[in-house]
Amino acid sequence: MTVAQFYPIGTPGQPWGDAERAQWRARQQRQRSYHEDVVTALERLDERFDVVQYGQLDYAPDHYPLFAVVNHDWNPALPTALVTGGVHGYETSGVHGALQFLEQHAERYLGRFNLIVAPCVSPWGYERIQRWNPNAIDPNRSFRDGGLIEEAASLMRWVAERKANIRVHLDLHETTDSDLHEFDPARCARDGKPFERDTIPDGFYVIGNSEDPQHEFQKALIAAVAPITHIAPADAEGNLVGMPLQSPGVVWGESRSIGACAGFTDALYATTTEVYPDSPRTNPQECNDAQGAAVCAGLDFALAN
């Protein structure tokens, strides 16, 4: 449904220019620390894995080193599993679910997979609990044409240089109430378009790449997560976030064509996970656990198939 929606920046019907983007950027305040929450956690992993800096974001006066974690004994003969979190920096369990996977589960896959885990692709957004980068650009629409912004370009370049045989890619996300009351209205204001109200799914779900959805793979993730947290039901039209439900908790959406992170590799098995942390039926730890279970299920399925 298209509705009138006030957003305090810009003129309705007119896309933002530089002045509006600067006004929006000035409203963004640091609310948590990338160094304390993410970099410190990576330092604890340094003996068990290689922690590699693959790039740096320079948003004066702030500078953010970008890190990936890989296994010590890289074997070119093995398939590679790629896990990405924090592409949308505000989606907390994407970041902490990736870190928890490294802490608790990753070592059991050594010798069967090469592992690449980039737990926080957008640290500026992580600190400000924000979807976009400082220029009001969505990182999860930027993984195309070599990377439209540095958050995407740095990771794409570095992954390409490794010449890895990526068999599975799990990109960890959340759908939050703030999508409805902040980020979707901001996007529509930025683009000069009317706001179309959507329904936030209550529960965990996955978005398979419509170019090659690999339905059994997606179903395996839902089966693994269901004992941990509830799976999102379809809305009255049989959809989740505007996409037709294919099976419980599974929808298919464009990925590579829109520049989503889950579509930038040639991985046979790829997905975007989504969990709803604002549900009264869950909590932050459960959301992290769900992300970790999804990663493990994805790797297990890829190994078995």
CSV table of C-alpha atoms in Angstrom, one decimal, residues 73-304:
chain,number,residue,atom,x,y,z
A,73,ASP,CA,46.4,-24.1,5.9
A,74,TRP,CA,44.7,-22.9,2.8
A,75,ASN,CA,44.4,-25.8,0.3
A,76,PRO,CA,43.6,-24.8,-3.3
A,77,ALA,CA,42.2,-28.3,-3.9
A,78,LEU,CA,39.3,-27.8,-1.4
A,79,PRO,CA,36.1,-25.9,-2.0
A,80,THR,CA,35.7,-22.6,-0.2
A,81,ALA,CA,32.8,-21.5,2.0
A,82,LEU,CA,32.3,-17.7,2.3
A,83,VAL,CA,30.3,-16.2,5.2
A,84,THR,CA,29.6,-12.5,5.2
A,85,GLY,CA,28.0,-10.4,8.0
A,86,GLY,CA,27.3,-6.8,8.6
A,87,VAL,CA,26.7,-5.8,4.9
A,88,HIS,CA,23.9,-3.8,6.5
A,89,GLY,CA,25.8,-2.7,9.6
A,90,TYR,CA,22.8,-2.2,11.8
A,91,GLU,CA,21.8,-5.9,11.5
A,92,THR,CA,23.5,-7.0,14.6
A,93,SER,CA,23.1,-10.8,14.5
A,94,GLY,CA,24.7,-10.9,11.1
A,95,VAL,CA,27.9,-9.6,12.7
A,96,HIS,CA,27.8,-11.5,15.9
A,97,GLY,CA,26.4,-14.6,14.4
A,98,ALA,CA,29.4,-14.7,12.1
A,99,LEU,CA,31.8,-14.2,15.0
A,100,GLN,CA,30.0,-16.9,17.0
A,101,PHE,CA,30.3,-19.3,14.1
A,102,LEU,CA,34.1,-18.7,14.1
A,103,GLU,CA,34.3,-19.2,17.9
A,104,GLN,CA,32.2,-22.3,18.2
A,105,HIS,CA,31.9,-24.1,14.9
A,106,ALA,CA,34.4,-23.2,12.3
A,107,GLU,CA,37.2,-25.6,13.3
A,108,ARG,CA,35.1,-28.7,12.6
A,109,TYR,CA,35.1,-27.8,8.9
A,110,LEU,CA,38.8,-27.4,8.6
A,111,GLY,CA,40.3,-29.9,6.1
A,112,ARG,CA,37.0,-30.1,4.3
A,113,PHE,CA,36.5,-26.5,3.3
A,114,ASN,CA,38.7,-23.4,3.0
A,115,LEU,CA,36.9,-20.8,5.1
A,116,ILE,CA,36.5,-17.1,4.5
A,117,VAL,CA,34.5,-15.2,7.1
A,118,ALA,CA,34.0,-11.4,6.7
A,119,PRO,CA,32.0,-10.6,9.8
A,120,CYS,CA,31.5,-6.8,9.4
A,121,VAL,CA,31.5,-5.5,5.9
A,122,SER,CA,30.1,-2.1,6.8
A,123,PRO,CA,31.7,-0.9,10.1
A,124,TRP,CA,30.6,2.7,9.7
A,125,GLY,CA,27.0,1.4,9.6
A,126,TYR,CA,27.6,-1.0,12.4
A,127,GLU,CA,28.7,1.9,14.7
A,128,ARG,CA,25.7,4.1,13.8
A,129,ILE,CA,23.1,1.3,13.6
A,130,GLN,CA,22.6,2.3,10.0
A,131,ARG,CA,21.7,0.5,6.8
A,132,TRP,CA,23.7,2.7,4.4
A,133,ASN,CA,27.2,4.0,4.1
A,134,PRO,CA,28.0,7.7,4.8
A,135,ASN,CA,26.9,8.7,1.3
A,136,ALA,CA,23.4,7.2,1.8
A,137,ILE,CA,24.2,4.2,-0.5
A,138,ASP,CA,23.0,0.7,0.3
A,139,PRO,CA,26.0,-1.7,0.4
A,140,ASN,CA,23.7,-4.6,-0.4
A,141,ARG,CA,22.9,-3.0,-3.8
A,142,SER,CA,26.6,-2.4,-4.6
A,143,PHE,CA,28.1,-5.8,-5.2
A,144,ARG,CA,28.2,-5.4,-9.0
A,145,ASP,CA,30.3,-3.8,-11.7
A,146,GLY,CA,33.5,-4.3,-9.6
A,147,GLY,CA,31.8,-2.8,-6.5
A,148,LEU,CA,30.0,0.5,-6.6
A,149,ILE,CA,31.3,1.6,-3.1
A,150,GLU,CA,34.4,0.7,-1.2
A,151,GLU,CA,32.6,-1.6,1.2
A,152,ALA,CA,31.7,-3.9,-1.7
A,153,ALA,CA,34.7,-3.2,-4.0
A,154,SER,CA,37.3,-4.1,-1.3
A,155,LEU,CA,35.7,-7.5,-0.6
A,156,MET,CA,35.1,-8.3,-4.2
A,157,ARG,CA,38.7,-7.5,-5.2
A,158,TRP,CA,40.2,-9.5,-2.4
A,159,VAL,CA,38.0,-12.5,-2.9
A,160,ALA,CA,38.8,-12.5,-6.7
A,161,GLU,CA,42.5,-12.3,-6.0
A,162,ARG,CA,42.4,-15.5,-3.9
A,163,LYS,CA,41.0,-17.4,-6.9
A,164,ALA,CA,39.0,-19.5,-4.5
A,165,ASN,CA,36.5,-22.2,-5.7
A,166,ILE,CA,33.6,-20.8,-3.7
A,167,ARG,CA,31.0,-23.5,-3.4
A,168,VAL,CA,28.7,-21.9,-0.7
A,169,HIS,CA,28.1,-18.3,0.3
A,170,LEU,CA,25.9,-17.4,3.3
A,171,ASP,CA,25.2,-13.7,3.8
A,172,LEU,CA,23.7,-13.0,7.2
A,173,HIS,CA,21.0,-10.4,7.7
A,174,GLU,CA,18.1,-9.2,9.8
A,175,THR,CA,14.7,-7.7,9.1
A,176,THR,CA,13.9,-5.2,11.9
A,177,ASP,CA,11.1,-2.9,12.9
A,178,SER,CA,13.4,0.0,12.0
A,179,ASP,CA,13.1,-1.0,8.4
A,180,LEU,CA,9.4,0.1,8.5
A,181,HIS,CA,9.7,3.3,10.6
A,182,GLU,CA,13.2,4.5,9.5
A,183,PHE,CA,15.0,2.9,6.6
A,184,ASP,CA,12.2,2.3,4.1
A,185,PRO,CA,10.9,5.9,4.6
A,186,ALA,CA,14.4,7.2,4.3
A,187,ARG,CA,15.0,5.2,1.1
A,188,CYS,CA,11.8,6.5,-0.5
A,189,ALA,CA,12.6,10.1,0.5
A,190,ARG,CA,16.2,9.7,-0.9
A,191,ASP,CA,14.8,8.4,-4.2
A,192,GLY,CA,11.9,10.8,-4.4
A,193,LYS,CA,9.3,8.0,-4.4
A,194,PRO,CA,6.2,7.4,-2.4
A,195,PHE,CA,6.5,5.1,0.6
A,196,GLU,CA,5.0,1.6,0.2
A,197,ARG,CA,4.3,0.1,3.5
A,198,ASP,CA,5.2,-3.6,3.8
A,199,THR,CA,4.8,-6.2,6.5
A,200,ILE,CA,7.8,-7.2,8.6
A,201,PRO,CA,7.9,-11.0,8.8
A,202,ASP,CA,7.9,-12.3,12.4
A,203,GLY,CA,10.6,-15.0,12.4
A,204,PHE,CA,13.6,-16.4,10.5
A,205,TYR,CA,13.5,-16.9,6.7
A,206,VAL,CA,16.0,-17.2,3.8
A,207,ILE,CA,16.1,-15.6,0.4
A,208,GLY,CA,17.5,-17.8,-2.3
A,209,ASN,CA,19.0,-16.4,-5.4
A,210,SER,CA,16.2,-16.5,-8.0
A,211,GLU,CA,18.8,-17.0,-10.8
A,212,ASP,CA,19.5,-20.4,-9.2
A,213,PRO,CA,17.7,-20.9,-5.9
A,214,GLN,CA,18.8,-24.4,-5.0
A,215,HIS,CA,15.6,-25.1,-3.1
A,216,GLU,CA,16.7,-28.1,-1.2
A,217,PHE,CA,19.7,-26.2,0.1
A,218,GLN,CA,17.4,-23.4,1.4
A,219,LYS,CA,15.0,-25.9,3.0
A,220,ALA,CA,18.0,-27.5,4.9
A,221,LEU,CA,18.8,-24.1,6.5
A,222,ILE,CA,15.2,-23.7,7.7
A,223,ALA,CA,15.1,-27.2,9.1
A,224,ALA,CA,18.3,-26.5,11.1
A,225,VAL,CA,17.0,-23.2,12.5
A,226,ALA,CA,13.5,-24.3,13.3
A,227,PRO,CA,14.4,-25.9,16.7
A,228,ILE,CA,16.2,-22.7,17.7
A,229,THR,CA,13.8,-19.9,16.8
A,230,HIS,CA,10.5,-19.6,15.0
A,231,ILE,CA,10.2,-19.5,11.2
A,232,ALA,CA,8.4,-16.6,9.6
A,233,PRO,CA,4.9,-17.4,8.3
A,234,ALA,CA,3.6,-16.0,5.1
A,235,ASP,CA,1.4,-12.9,5.1
A,236,ALA,CA,-2.2,-12.9,4.0
A,237,GLU,CA,-1.2,-12.9,0.3
A,238,GLY,CA,1.2,-15.8,0.7
A,239,ASN,CA,4.3,-13.6,0.6
A,240,LEU,CA,7.3,-12.6,2.7
A,241,VAL,CA,8.5,-9.0,2.2
A,242,GLY,CA,6.6,-9.0,-1.1
A,243,MET,CA,8.0,-12.3,-2.5
A,244,PRO,CA,6.0,-15.5,-2.9
A,245,LEU,CA,6.6,-18.2,-0.3
A,246,GLN,CA,8.2,-21.2,-2.0
A,247,SER,CA,8.1,-23.4,1.1
A,248,PRO,CA,8.1,-22.6,4.9
A,249,GLY,CA,10.5,-19.8,5.5
A,250,VAL,CA,11.9,-19.8,1.9
A,251,VAL,CA,11.5,-17.1,-0.8
A,252,TRP,CA,13.5,-16.4,-3.9
A,253,GLY,CA,14.6,-13.0,-4.9
A,254,GLU,CA,17.0,-11.2,-7.3
A,255,SER,CA,20.5,-11.2,-6.1
A,256,ARG,CA,23.3,-10.8,-8.7
A,257,SER,CA,21.2,-8.5,-10.9
A,258,ILE,CA,20.6,-6.0,-8.0
A,259,GLY,CA,24.1,-6.1,-6.6
A,260,ALA,CA,23.2,-8.1,-3.4
A,261,CYS,CA,26.2,-9.5,-1.6
A,262,ALA,CA,24.9,-13.1,-1.8
A,263,GLY,CA,25.1,-12.9,-5.6
A,264,PHE,CA,28.6,-11.6,-6.3
A,265,THR,CA,30.3,-15.0,-6.4
A,266,ASP,CA,29.7,-18.1,-8.6
A,267,ALA,CA,28.8,-20.2,-5.5
A,268,LEU,CA,26.4,-23.0,-6.4
A,269,TYR,CA,24.8,-22.7,-2.9
A,270,ALA,CA,24.0,-19.1,-1.9
A,271,THR,CA,21.5,-17.5,0.4
A,272,THR,CA,20.6,-14.4,2.4
A,273,THR,CA,19.5,-15.2,5.9
A,274,GLU,CA,17.0,-13.0,7.7
A,275,VAL,CA,15.9,-13.1,11.4
A,276,TYR,CA,13.5,-10.7,13.2
A,277,PRO,CA,15.2,-9.6,16.4
A,278,ASP,CA,12.4,-7.3,17.5
A,279,SER,CA,10.0,-10.3,17.9
A,280,PRO,CA,8.8,-10.8,21.5
A,281,ARG,CA,9.4,-14.5,20.8
A,282,THR,CA,13.1,-14.3,20.5
A,283,ASN,CA,16.2,-12.6,22.0
A,284,PRO,CA,19.7,-11.5,20.7
A,285,GLN,CA,21.4,-14.8,21.7
A,286,GLU,CA,18.8,-16.8,20.0
A,287,CYS,CA,19.2,-14.7,16.8
A,288,ASN,CA,23.0,-15.3,16.9
A,289,ASP,CA,22.4,-19.0,17.4
A,290,ALA,CA,20.0,-19.1,14.5
A,291,GLN,CA,22.6,-17.5,12.2
A,292,GLY,CA,25.3,-20.0,13.3
A,293,ALA,CA,23.0,-22.9,12.8
A,294,ALA,CA,22.1,-21.7,9.3
A,295,VAL,CA,25.8,-21.4,8.4
A,296,CYS,CA,26.6,-24.9,9.7
A,297,ALA,CA,23.6,-26.4,7.9
A,298,GLY,CA,24.7,-24.7,4.6
A,299,LEU,CA,28.2,-26.1,4.9
A,300,ASP,CA,26.9,-29.5,5.8
A,301,PHE,CA,24.5,-29.6,2.9
A,302,ALA,CA,27.3,-28.5,0.5
A,303,LEU,CA,29.6,-31.2,1.8
A,304,ALA,CA,26.9,-33.9,1.3
